Coordinates of C-alpha atoms in Angstrom, one line a residue:
M221 CA -152.6 -49.6 5.6
E222 CA -151.2 -48.9 1.9
V223 CA -148.4 -46.9 3.3
F224 CA -147.0 -49.8 5.5
R225 CA -147.7 -52.2 3.4
S226 CA -143.5 -53.3 3.6
L227 CA -144.5 -54.5 7.5
K228 CA -146.6 -57.4 6.5
S229 CA -142.8 -59.3 6.2
R230 CA -141.9 -61.1 9.6
N231 CA -138.3 -60.3 9.1
F232 CA -138.9 -56.7 7.9
R233 CA -141.7 -56.1 10.9
L234 CA -138.5 -57.2 13.5
F235 CA -136.0 -54.9 12.1
F236 CA -138.5 -52.6 11.8
Y237 CA -139.2 -52.4 15.6
G238 CA -136.1 -53.1 16.7
Q239 CA -134.0 -50.7 15.4
S240 CA -136.8 -47.4 16.2
V241 CA -135.6 -47.7 19.5
S242 CA -131.8 -48.3 18.3
L243 CA -132.2 -45.2 16.6
I244 CA -133.7 -43.1 19.0
G245 CA -130.7 -44.0 21.3
T246 CA -128.5 -42.7 18.8
W247 CA -129.8 -39.2 17.9
M248 CA -129.8 -38.7 22.0
Q249 CA -126.4 -39.4 22.6
K250 CA -126.1 -37.5 19.0
T251 CA -127.7 -34.8 20.3
A252 CA -125.6 -34.8 23.7
V253 CA -122.6 -35.0 22.2
C254 CA -123.2 -31.9 20.0
W255 CA -124.4 -30.5 23.3
L256 CA -121.6 -31.2 25.2
I257 CA -118.5 -30.3 23.2
Y258 CA -119.9 -27.1 22.4
R259 CA -121.2 -26.2 26.3
L260 CA -117.4 -27.4 27.2
T261 CA -115.7 -25.1 24.5
G262 CA -118.1 -22.5 22.6
S263 CA -116.0 -24.0 18.8
A264 CA -117.9 -24.1 16.1
W265 CA -114.6 -25.7 14.5
L266 CA -115.0 -28.6 17.1
L267 CA -118.1 -29.1 16.4
G268 CA -117.3 -28.9 12.9
V269 CA -114.6 -32.0 13.6
V270 CA -117.2 -34.2 15.9
S271 CA -119.1 -34.7 12.7
F272 CA -116.1 -34.8 10.7
A273 CA -115.0 -37.7 13.3
G274 CA -118.4 -39.8 13.1
L275 CA -118.6 -40.0 9.4
I276 CA -115.2 -38.9 6.9
P277 CA -115.0 -43.2 7.6
S278 CA -117.5 -43.2 4.7
L279 CA -115.8 -41.5 2.6
I280 CA -113.2 -43.1 2.5
L281 CA -114.2 -47.0 3.5
A282 CA -117.8 -48.0 1.7
P283 CA -116.3 -49.0 -1.9
Y284 CA -114.3 -51.5 0.5
A285 CA -117.3 -52.1 2.8
G286 CA -119.7 -53.2 -0.7
S287 CA -117.1 -55.0 -2.1
Y288 CA -116.6 -57.1 1.7
I289 CA -119.9 -57.4 2.1
D290 CA -120.6 -59.0 -1.1
R291 CA -118.3 -62.1 -0.2
H292 CA -119.8 -62.8 3.2
N293 CA -122.8 -63.1 5.1
R294 CA -124.8 -60.1 5.6
Y295 CA -126.9 -60.7 8.5
K296 CA -124.6 -62.1 10.3
L297 CA -122.7 -59.2 10.0
L298 CA -125.1 -56.9 10.8
V299 CA -125.8 -58.7 13.9
Q300 CA -121.6 -58.0 14.7
T301 CA -121.4 -54.3 13.8
Q302 CA -124.6 -53.8 16.1
V303 CA -122.4 -55.5 18.8
I304 CA -119.5 -53.8 18.5
N305 CA -121.2 -50.5 18.5
M306 CA -123.2 -51.4 21.9
V307 CA -120.0 -51.6 22.9
Q308 CA -118.8 -48.5 22.1
A309 CA -121.8 -46.6 23.7
L310 CA -121.1 -48.3 27.1
A311 CA -117.2 -46.9 26.7
L312 CA -118.9 -43.4 25.7
A313 CA -120.8 -43.2 28.7
I314 CA -118.1 -44.5 31.2
L315 CA -116.1 -42.1 29.5
I316 CA -119.3 -38.9 30.5
I317 CA -120.8 -40.5 34.3
F318 CA -117.2 -40.4 35.3
Q319 CA -116.8 -37.1 34.0
Y320 CA -113.7 -37.3 32.1
Y321 CA -114.8 -34.4 29.8
N322 CA -111.2 -35.2 26.9
T323 CA -112.5 -34.0 24.4
N324 CA -110.0 -36.1 22.5
W325 CA -111.0 -39.5 23.7
I326 CA -115.1 -38.6 22.9
I327 CA -113.4 -37.6 19.2
L328 CA -111.5 -40.3 18.8
L329 CA -114.8 -42.7 20.2
T330 CA -117.2 -41.2 17.6
L331 CA -114.3 -41.7 14.8
L332 CA -114.6 -45.8 16.0
Q333 CA -118.6 -45.4 15.6
G334 CA -118.0 -43.8 12.1
I335 CA -115.8 -46.5 11.1
V336 CA -118.1 -49.6 12.3
N337 CA -121.3 -47.9 10.6
V338 CA -119.6 -47.5 7.8
F339 CA -120.5 -51.8 7.5
E340 CA -123.7 -51.5 9.2
V341 CA -125.4 -48.9 7.2
T342 CA -124.3 -50.6 3.8
C343 CA -125.4 -54.2 5.8
R344 CA -128.3 -52.9 6.3
Q345 CA -129.9 -51.4 2.9
S346 CA -128.5 -54.3 0.8
L347 CA -129.8 -56.6 3.1
M348 CA -133.3 -55.0 3.1
V349 CA -134.1 -56.7 -0.8
D350 CA -133.8 -60.5 1.3
M351 CA -136.1 -58.9 4.1
V352 CA -139.1 -57.4 3.1
T353 CA -141.5 -60.9 1.1
N354 CA -142.7 -58.9 -1.6
K355 CA -140.1 -57.5 -3.6
E356 CA -142.8 -56.1 -5.2
D357 CA -142.7 -53.8 -1.5
L358 CA -139.1 -52.8 -1.5
P359 CA -139.9 -49.3 -2.4
N360 CA -141.8 -49.1 0.2
A361 CA -139.9 -50.3 3.1
I362 CA -136.9 -48.1 2.1
V363 CA -139.0 -45.5 2.5
L364 CA -140.3 -46.2 5.6
N365 CA -136.7 -47.6 7.0
S366 CA -135.7 -43.8 6.6
T367 CA -138.8 -42.7 8.4
M368 CA -138.0 -44.9 11.2
W369 CA -134.5 -42.8 10.9
N370 CA -136.2 -39.6 11.0
F371 CA -138.9 -40.2 13.6
A372 CA -135.5 -41.1 16.0
R373 CA -134.5 -37.7 14.7
I374 CA -137.2 -36.1 16.4
A375 CA -137.7 -38.2 19.3
G376 CA -134.3 -38.4 19.9
P377 CA -133.6 -35.3 20.0
A378 CA -136.8 -34.2 21.8
L379 CA -135.6 -36.4 24.6
A380 CA -132.2 -35.6 25.1
G381 CA -133.3 -32.2 25.2
I382 CA -135.5 -32.6 28.4
L383 CA -133.1 -35.3 29.7
L384 CA -130.4 -32.4 29.0
S385 CA -132.3 -29.5 31.0
T386 CA -133.0 -31.9 34.0
L387 CA -131.1 -35.2 34.4
G388 CA -127.7 -34.2 32.4
E389 CA -125.9 -36.1 29.9
N390 CA -125.3 -39.0 31.3
V391 CA -128.6 -40.2 30.9
C392 CA -128.2 -39.8 27.1
F393 CA -125.2 -41.6 26.6
V394 CA -126.6 -44.7 29.1
L395 CA -129.6 -44.9 27.4
N396 CA -128.0 -45.1 23.7
F397 CA -126.2 -48.4 26.0
V398 CA -129.6 -50.1 26.4
S399 CA -130.4 -48.8 23.4
Y400 CA -129.2 -51.8 21.6
I401 CA -130.6 -54.6 23.5
P402 CA -134.4 -54.3 21.5
I403 CA -132.4 -54.4 17.8
L404 CA -130.6 -57.3 18.9
I405 CA -133.6 -59.4 20.2
C406 CA -135.0 -58.7 17.0
L407 CA -132.2 -60.2 15.1
F408 CA -132.3 -62.9 16.5
M409 CA -135.3 -63.4 15.9
M410 CA -135.2 -63.1 12.3
K411 CA -135.6 -66.1 10.1
M412 CA -133.5 -64.9 7.0
E413 CA -132.4 -67.2 4.5
V414 CA -129.5 -65.2 3.1
P415 CA -128.1 -66.2 -0.1
V416 CA -125.2 -68.2 -0.1
V417 CA -121.8 -66.4 -0.5
H418 CA -119.6 -68.8 -2.2
N419 CA -116.2 -68.9 -1.7
T420 CA -114.0 -66.9 -4.5
N421 CA -109.9 -66.6 -5.4
T422 CA -110.9 -63.0 -7.2
S423 CA -108.8 -60.5 -4.9
I424 CA -111.9 -57.7 -3.2
W425 CA -109.2 -55.3 -5.3
V426 CA -110.6 -56.6 -8.7
E427 CA -114.9 -56.6 -7.3
L428 CA -114.2 -53.1 -5.5
R429 CA -112.2 -52.1 -9.4
A430 CA -115.3 -54.0 -10.9
G431 CA -118.0 -51.8 -8.7
F432 CA -116.0 -49.5 -9.8
Q433 CA -116.3 -49.5 -13.6
Y434 CA -120.2 -50.5 -13.5
I435 CA -120.9 -47.0 -11.3
S436 CA -118.9 -45.5 -13.6
H437 CA -120.5 -46.5 -17.0
D438 CA -123.9 -46.6 -15.6
K439 CA -125.1 -42.5 -16.6
D440 CA -127.6 -42.6 -14.6
L441 CA -126.0 -43.5 -11.5
T442 CA -123.1 -41.5 -12.4
S443 CA -125.5 -37.9 -12.4
L444 CA -127.6 -38.6 -8.9
L445 CA -124.4 -39.7 -7.4
L446 CA -123.3 -36.1 -8.5
L447 CA -125.7 -34.4 -7.3
L448 CA -125.8 -36.1 -3.9
T449 CA -122.1 -35.5 -3.5
V450 CA -122.5 -32.0 -4.0
S451 CA -125.6 -31.8 -2.0
S452 CA -123.9 -33.4 0.6
M453 CA -120.6 -31.6 0.8
L454 CA -122.2 -28.2 0.4
V455 CA -125.1 -28.2 1.3
M456 CA -126.3 -30.3 4.5
P457 CA -123.9 -30.0 6.4
F458 CA -125.6 -26.5 7.5
N459 CA -127.7 -28.5 10.0
T460 CA -123.8 -28.3 11.8
L461 CA -124.3 -24.4 12.9
M462 CA -127.5 -25.5 14.8
P463 CA -126.4 -25.5 18.2
I464 CA -124.7 -21.9 17.3
F465 CA -128.3 -21.2 15.9
A466 CA -130.1 -21.9 18.9
K467 CA -127.8 -21.0 21.1
D468 CA -126.5 -17.1 20.0
V469 CA -128.3 -16.4 17.0
F470 CA -131.4 -17.2 18.7
H471 CA -130.3 -17.0 22.6
G472 CA -131.9 -20.5 23.5
D473 CA -130.4 -24.1 25.6
A474 CA -130.3 -27.9 24.6
R475 CA -134.3 -27.6 24.7
T476 CA -134.0 -24.7 22.0
F477 CA -131.5 -26.8 19.9
S478 CA -133.5 -30.3 20.0
W479 CA -136.6 -28.0 18.6
F480 CA -134.4 -27.7 15.4
E481 CA -133.2 -30.8 15.3
S482 CA -136.8 -32.2 15.7
A483 CA -138.5 -30.0 13.5
A484 CA -135.8 -30.9 10.6
G485 CA -137.1 -34.9 12.1
L486 CA -140.9 -33.8 11.1
G487 CA -140.3 -32.4 8.3
S488 CA -138.7 -35.9 7.5
I489 CA -141.0 -37.5 8.4
I490 CA -143.9 -35.3 6.3
S491 CA -142.0 -35.8 3.7
A492 CA -141.5 -40.5 4.3
L493 CA -145.1 -40.5 4.4
Y494 CA -145.7 -39.3 1.0
L495 CA -142.8 -41.0 -0.4
A496 CA -144.4 -44.4 1.0
R497 CA -147.0 -43.4 -0.9
L498 CA -145.7 -43.5 -4.5
K499 CA -147.2 -46.2 -6.8
P500 CA -144.0 -47.9 -8.3
G501 CA -143.6 -46.7 -11.9
R502 CA -143.6 -43.1 -10.8
D503 CA -140.9 -40.5 -11.8
L504 CA -138.5 -40.4 -8.6
I505 CA -136.5 -38.2 -11.2
K506 CA -139.2 -35.7 -11.0
V507 CA -139.6 -36.1 -7.5
L508 CA -135.7 -35.7 -6.7
I509 CA -135.5 -32.5 -8.3
T510 CA -138.7 -30.8 -6.5
A511 CA -137.4 -31.9 -3.3
S512 CA -134.1 -30.3 -4.0
L513 CA -135.5 -27.2 -5.1
I514 CA -138.0 -26.7 -2.0
F515 CA -134.4 -28.2 0.2
S516 CA -132.7 -25.3 -1.7
L517 CA -135.0 -22.9 -1.1
S518 CA -135.5 -23.5 2.3
L519 CA -132.0 -22.6 3.5
L520 CA -132.3 -19.4 1.7
L521 CA -135.3 -18.3 3.6
L522 CA -133.8 -20.2 7.2
A523 CA -130.8 -18.3 7.1
Y524 CA -132.2 -15.1 7.3
A525 CA -135.0 -15.4 9.5
G526 CA -135.8 -13.4 12.3
W527 CA -138.9 -15.1 14.7
L528 CA -138.1 -18.6 16.3
P529 CA -140.6 -20.1 15.1
M530 CA -140.7 -19.0 11.4
A531 CA -137.1 -20.5 11.4
L532 CA -138.2 -23.6 13.2
L533 CA -140.6 -23.5 10.2
F534 CA -138.1 -23.5 7.7
M535 CA -136.3 -26.6 9.5
L536 CA -139.5 -28.6 9.1
V537 CA -139.1 -27.3 5.3
S538 CA -135.7 -28.1 4.7
G539 CA -136.1 -31.6 6.4
V540 CA -139.1 -32.4 3.6
G541 CA -136.4 -31.6 0.9
M542 CA -133.3 -32.9 2.3
M543 CA -135.6 -36.3 2.5
A544 CA -137.1 -36.4 -0.4
Q545 CA -134.0 -36.0 -1.9
T546 CA -131.6 -38.6 -0.6
S547 CA -134.3 -40.9 -0.4
A548 CA -135.3 -40.9 -4.1
I549 CA -132.2 -41.4 -5.0
N550 CA -131.7 -44.0 -2.7
T551 CA -134.6 -46.3 -3.8
Y552 CA -133.3 -45.5 -7.6
I553 CA -129.7 -47.0 -6.6
Q554 CA -131.7 -50.1 -5.3
T555 CA -134.0 -50.7 -7.7
H556 CA -132.2 -50.3 -10.8
A557 CA -129.0 -51.8 -9.3
L558 CA -127.5 -55.4 -10.4
P559 CA -128.9 -57.5 -7.8
A560 CA -125.0 -59.0 -8.0
M561 CA -123.7 -55.4 -7.3
R562 CA -126.2 -53.7 -5.1
A563 CA -123.9 -53.5 -2.1
R564 CA -121.1 -52.0 -3.8
A565 CA -123.6 -49.8 -5.2
I566 CA -124.9 -48.7 -2.4
S567 CA -121.7 -48.0 -0.7
Y568 CA -121.0 -45.3 -3.5
Y569 CA -124.2 -43.4 -1.8
I570 CA -122.8 -43.9 1.7
M571 CA -119.7 -42.5 0.4
A572 CA -121.9 -39.7 -2.0
Y573 CA -124.0 -38.8 1.4
Q574 CA -122.6 -40.0 4.4
G575 CA -118.9 -39.6 3.1
M576 CA -118.8 -35.6 2.1
I577 CA -121.0 -34.3 5.0
P578 CA -117.7 -34.5 7.1
I579 CA -116.0 -32.5 4.7
G580 CA -118.2 -29.8 4.3
S581 CA -118.9 -29.8 8.3
L582 CA -115.5 -28.7 8.4
L583 CA -116.0 -26.3 5.9
A584 CA -118.8 -24.8 7.2
G585 CA -117.7 -24.8 10.4
A586 CA -114.7 -22.6 8.8
A587 CA -117.1 -20.5 7.4
A588 CA -119.0 -19.7 10.3
N589 CA -115.9 -18.3 11.8
I590 CA -115.6 -16.6 8.7
A591 CA -118.2 -15.0 7.6
G592 CA -121.1 -15.7 10.2
P593 CA -123.3 -18.7 10.8
R594 CA -126.5 -16.4 8.5
F595 CA -124.4 -15.8 6.1
T596 CA -123.0 -19.5 5.0
V597 CA -126.2 -20.9 5.4
F598 CA -127.7 -18.8 2.9
F599 CA -124.8 -19.5 0.3
E600 CA -125.5 -23.2 1.0
G601 CA -128.8 -22.5 -0.5
I602 CA -127.7 -20.9 -3.3
L603 CA -124.8 -24.0 -3.7
G604 CA -127.9 -25.9 -3.7
A605 CA -129.8 -24.7 -6.0
V606 CA -127.0 -23.8 -8.7
A607 CA -126.2 -28.1 -8.4
V608 CA -130.1 -28.6 -9.5
A609 CA -129.6 -26.2 -12.1
L610 CA -126.8 -28.3 -13.5
F611 CA -128.4 -31.3 -13.6
V612 CA -131.1 -30.3 -14.9
A613 CA -129.2 -29.5 -17.6
Y614 CA -127.1 -33.3 -17.8
R615 CA -130.7 -34.9 -18.0
R616 CA -131.4 -32.6 -20.5
R617 CA -128.6 -33.5 -22.7
H618 CA -128.3 -36.8 -22.0
A619 CA -132.0 -37.4 -23.0
D620 CA -131.3 -35.6 -26.6
D621 CA -128.0 -38.3 -26.8
M622 CA -130.3 -41.1 -25.8
Q623 CA -132.5 -39.3 -29.0
R624 CA -130.0 -38.7 -31.4
P625 CA -129.6 -41.1 -34.0
N626 CA -126.2 -42.6 -34.5
A627 CA -124.6 -43.9 -37.9
T628 CA -126.8 -47.1 -38.4
G629 CA -129.9 -44.4 -38.0
Q630 CA -130.9 -45.9 -34.9
P631 CA -131.4 -43.8 -31.2
A632 CA -128.0 -43.5 -29.9
L633 CA -127.9 -45.4 -26.3
V634 CA -126.6 -44.2 -23.7
K635 CA -125.7 -46.3 -20.7

């Protein structure tokens, strides 16, 4: 099928299957941690702190990780990060099995996972081009990678909701530990031809600065990253408040919370299937703008939905918009960045995406304590719409500058 054409590449196919299982375990643990923290403390603030701990390393370490990965064997680094994450999952499972419900330890282990994930995600994204045999299938592989992530976002919370209400938190954490076995097996089965990394006497800090200069001088990449930064900090953190919507607004339980997560995941898969069918050359900027508007509108409607099925429908639509927004930006960066700068360009994408969410999670948690969860989500939808309007205005002005003649009478080249 055209939608799955990148799976013809053996290495990507192995990675896709193994990572699918691992991500389901990751989402089960993520759901279990959020529910456990809120069950023990009843604090929206601590929900924000947990999200902050898991993602703040992306803000601080992402550019360094990109420069580091460009200097080392990405395949070996990917294997190493998976092993470390497996050990972290085991440590967390042991704490929960022995009912050592220490919030500080849970947050500390979440922070450790966040640090490792900065390198794992950057490495995985930059290695994608080496997994795909036909380079024209790279955009399709990127979308399928996002589809895999969002399928896990459906299956993981759904399974977690069932297990939390029947067998308890222990099983979720143990299964996450076990889920790392398939991805490690698949990684060892892959036959990767990673470009040779030549030793260099150049300081990593010099290369880090070169990456920043490359991004800052490319106005297309800069504008996309700025939009993603605003969306990640001020719009996407609405997810942090979903346990409150499930428990307090709609008077549900852990299964209700899993429905919200699964609805957003289902919407993301619908969006991914659409993106996977796009032919090369399709205007990703138009897709991005449309998706961003859909995302913002869905939050405005979700905020004051009074009926649970309607709220779940708007949650699904939010998944459609959010998935298309982030995937369009990711695809644009990976297909337009210079090969020598790809890992560094991706690292700034990760910093703008994952790095800003923890700050937004803290802001969302604080705002929900003051103004309530419904108003907070509504206001996030407004901010998202304003950000899209500013992005469109900038793009139009940028297009006018490119068409404006310079002193030689030729169109100005603004890059």
